[in-house]
Structures are given as C-alpha cells and as structure tokens.
Amino acid sequence: MLTDRFDLVAAVGYAAAGIPLLALAVIDARTHRLPDRITLPLIPGSLLVAAAASASTHDWPALGRAAAAGLTVFAVGFAIMFASPGGAGLGFGDVKLGASLGILTGWLSWGTVVGAIALAFLGAGLWAAALVLTRRANRHTHLAFGPFLIGGAVLAIVAG
C-alpha cells in the first residue's frame, strides 16, 4: 500500500512531481514533443524529491539507488535512441524523461524501475497493436512514448 512506503514528505514530493509529469504526458500525446523547459528541470527536481524523501525516512541508500537508476535509465535510453535506425526509436525527450522517472522509481527499488519500463513498453505495444488492427496506424506511424513511460512509472509506483 502506498501509505506503507511513503511518509508525508515523500508523498508530497511525489505528488508535486506528478504535476509536470501530467503536463508532459498531455503535451507529448498532442505534439510528439517533450519540451526541455519541463524535462530538464524535472531531473534535479526528481533528485530533490528523492533527497527529501531519504532525509525524512533516514533511508540514504535509497537516494544512491535513485541516482544510479536515473543514470542507468538515461544511459540505456540513450543507447536505444542512438542504435535506432533513422530515429525510429526513442526520442531524446523520452531519454531525458527516463532519467527523472528512473530517479523517482529507483528511490523505491530496482524492481519498481524494471516494472515501470516493462509496463511502458507493454502499454505502448498494446496500443500500437490496437491501432494497426483497427487500421488507424501502420508500421511507419510514430507514437508518442512519453505518456506510456509516465503511465508505466505511475502504475509501478502504485503497485509497489
């Protein structure tokens, strides 16, 4: 249950992080862009949330794990973006968003990080399949991945 894992400081921090994340999900769904003016400040903001949560719970290893998870998700996302032929994979906005989400999920556990990423890819894959089956998309159609990254992280955080 969420109340078992979050004290008041962590709950307020995560709720505050939800505001720009909701904005990013809507913007990306509409425009296929994740603007730097939101994604870049969200990275240190996510670190601040993790630091405040660690200070209030006296769980300093969680802060180290959060930072490591943010760097790991960023690095893996960057590798996927770089390896994708013709820019068909992740965009750099998704990679920067992944750093923040890695921090926020990593503060909880590595399992939450993996779960968030798995849920994001599962959700995007199911949505893409539904669009193809209903002939609303084809293999050349670009999908905004940010909403799926955010949704996967939220589900993983809530599910624990």
mmCIF file with all atom_site columns, N, CA and C in Angstrom, residues 126-138:
data_model
loop_
_atom_site.group_PDB
_atom_site.id
_atom_site.type_symbol
_atom_site.label_atom_id
_atom_site.label_alt_id
_atom_site.label_comp_id
_atom_site.label_asym_id
_atom_site.label_entity_id
_atom_site.label_seq_id
_atom_site.pdbx_PDB_ins_code
_atom_site.Cartn_x
_atom_site.Cartn_y
_atom_site.Cartn_z
_atom_site.occupancy
_atom_site.B_iso_or_equiv
_atom_site.pdbx_formal_charge
_atom_site.auth_seq_id
_atom_site.auth_comp_id
_atom_site.auth_asym_id
_atom_site.auth_atom_id
_atom_site.pdbx_PDB_model_num
ATOM 1  N N  . LEU A 1 126 ? 0.790  -2.672 -26.855 1.00 0.00 ? 126 LEU A N  1
ATOM 2  C CA . LEU A 1 126 ? -0.638 -2.996 -26.971 1.00 0.00 ? 126 LEU A CA 1
ATOM 3  C C  . LEU A 1 126 ? -1.391 -1.892 -27.708 1.00 0.00 ? 126 LEU A C  1
ATOM 4  N N  . TRP A 1 127 ? -1.057 -0.634 -27.407 1.00 0.00 ? 127 TRP A N  1
ATOM 5  C CA . TRP A 1 127 ? -1.702 0.489  -28.089 1.00 0.00 ? 127 TRP A CA 1
ATOM 6  C C  . TRP A 1 127 ? -1.366 0.466  -29.582 1.00 0.00 ? 127 TRP A C  1
ATOM 7  N N  . ALA A 1 128 ? -0.113 0.230  -29.914 1.00 0.00 ? 128 ALA A N  1
ATOM 8  C CA . ALA A 1 128 ? 0.288  0.164  -31.324 1.00 0.00 ? 128 ALA A CA 1
ATOM 9  C C  . ALA A 1 128 ? -0.426 -0.973 -32.037 1.00 0.00 ? 128 ALA A C  1
ATOM 10 N N  . ALA A 1 129 ? -0.518 -2.125 -31.389 1.00 0.00 ? 129 ALA A N  1
ATOM 11 C CA . ALA A 1 129 ? -1.214 -3.264 -31.999 1.00 0.00 ? 129 ALA A CA 1
ATOM 12 C C  . ALA A 1 129 ? -2.682 -2.938 -32.233 1.00 0.00 ? 129 ALA A C  1
ATOM 13 N N  . ALA A 1 130 ? -3.306 -2.284 -31.270 1.00 0.00 ? 130 ALA A N  1
ATOM 14 C CA . ALA A 1 130 ? -4.715 -1.910 -31.431 1.00 0.00 ? 130 ALA A CA 1
ATOM 15 C C  . ALA A 1 130 ? -4.890 -0.939 -32.593 1.00 0.00 ? 130 ALA A C  1
ATOM 16 N N  . LEU A 1 131 ? -3.978 0.016  -32.719 1.00 0.00 ? 131 LEU A N  1
ATOM 17 C CA . LEU A 1 131 ? -4.063 0.971  -33.828 1.00 0.00 ? 131 LEU A CA 1
ATOM 18 C C  . LEU A 1 131 ? -3.869 0.285  -35.174 1.00 0.00 ? 131 LEU A C  1
ATOM 19 N N  . VAL A 1 132 ? -2.941 -0.646 -35.248 1.00 0.00 ? 132 VAL A N  1
ATOM 20 C CA . VAL A 1 132 ? -2.699 -1.370 -36.504 1.00 0.00 ? 132 VAL A CA 1
ATOM 21 C C  . VAL A 1 132 ? -3.899 -2.249 -36.845 1.00 0.00 ? 132 VAL A C  1
ATOM 22 N N  . LEU A 1 133 ? -4.419 -2.956 -35.847 1.00 0.00 ? 133 LEU A N  1
ATOM 23 C CA . LEU A 1 133 ? -5.564 -3.843 -36.093 1.00 0.00 ? 133 LEU A CA 1
ATOM 24 C C  . LEU A 1 133 ? -6.808 -3.081 -36.541 1.00 0.00 ? 133 LEU A C  1
ATOM 25 N N  . THR A 1 134 ? -6.954 -1.846 -36.082 1.00 0.00 ? 134 THR A N  1
ATOM 26 C CA . THR A 1 134 ? -8.108 -1.035 -36.486 1.00 0.00 ? 134 THR A CA 1
ATOM 27 C C  . THR A 1 134 ? -7.782 -0.156 -37.690 1.00 0.00 ? 134 THR A C  1
ATOM 28 N N  . ARG A 1 135 ? -6.616 -0.382 -38.270 1.00 0.00 ? 135 ARG A N  1
ATOM 29 C CA . ARG A 1 135 ? -6.152 0.330  -39.466 1.00 0.00 ? 135 ARG A CA 1
ATOM 30 C C  . ARG A 1 135 ? -6.043 1.846  -39.261 1.00 0.00 ? 135 ARG A C  1
ATOM 31 N N  . ARG A 1 136 ? -5.779 2.241  -38.023 1.00 0.00 ? 136 ARG A N  1
ATOM 32 C CA . ARG A 1 136 ? -5.560 3.656  -37.728 1.00 0.00 ? 136 ARG A CA 1
ATOM 33 C C  . ARG A 1 136 ? -4.073 3.985  -37.722 1.00 0.00 ? 136 ARG A C  1
ATOM 34 N N  . ALA A 1 137 ? -3.240 2.972  -37.946 1.00 0.00 ? 137 ALA A N  1
ATOM 35 C CA . ALA A 1 137 ? -1.791 3.168  -37.980 1.00 0.00 ? 137 ALA A CA 1
ATOM 36 C C  . ALA A 1 137 ? -1.165 2.052  -38.798 1.00 0.00 ? 137 ALA A C  1
ATOM 37 N N  . ASN A 1 138 ? 0.079  2.299  -39.211 1.00 0.00 ? 138 ASN A N  1
ATOM 38 C CA . ASN A 1 138 ? 0.855  1.257  -39.883 1.00 0.00 ? 138 ASN A CA 1
ATOM 39 C C  . ASN A 1 138 ? 2.255  1.245  -39.279 1.00 0.00 ? 138 ASN A C  1
#
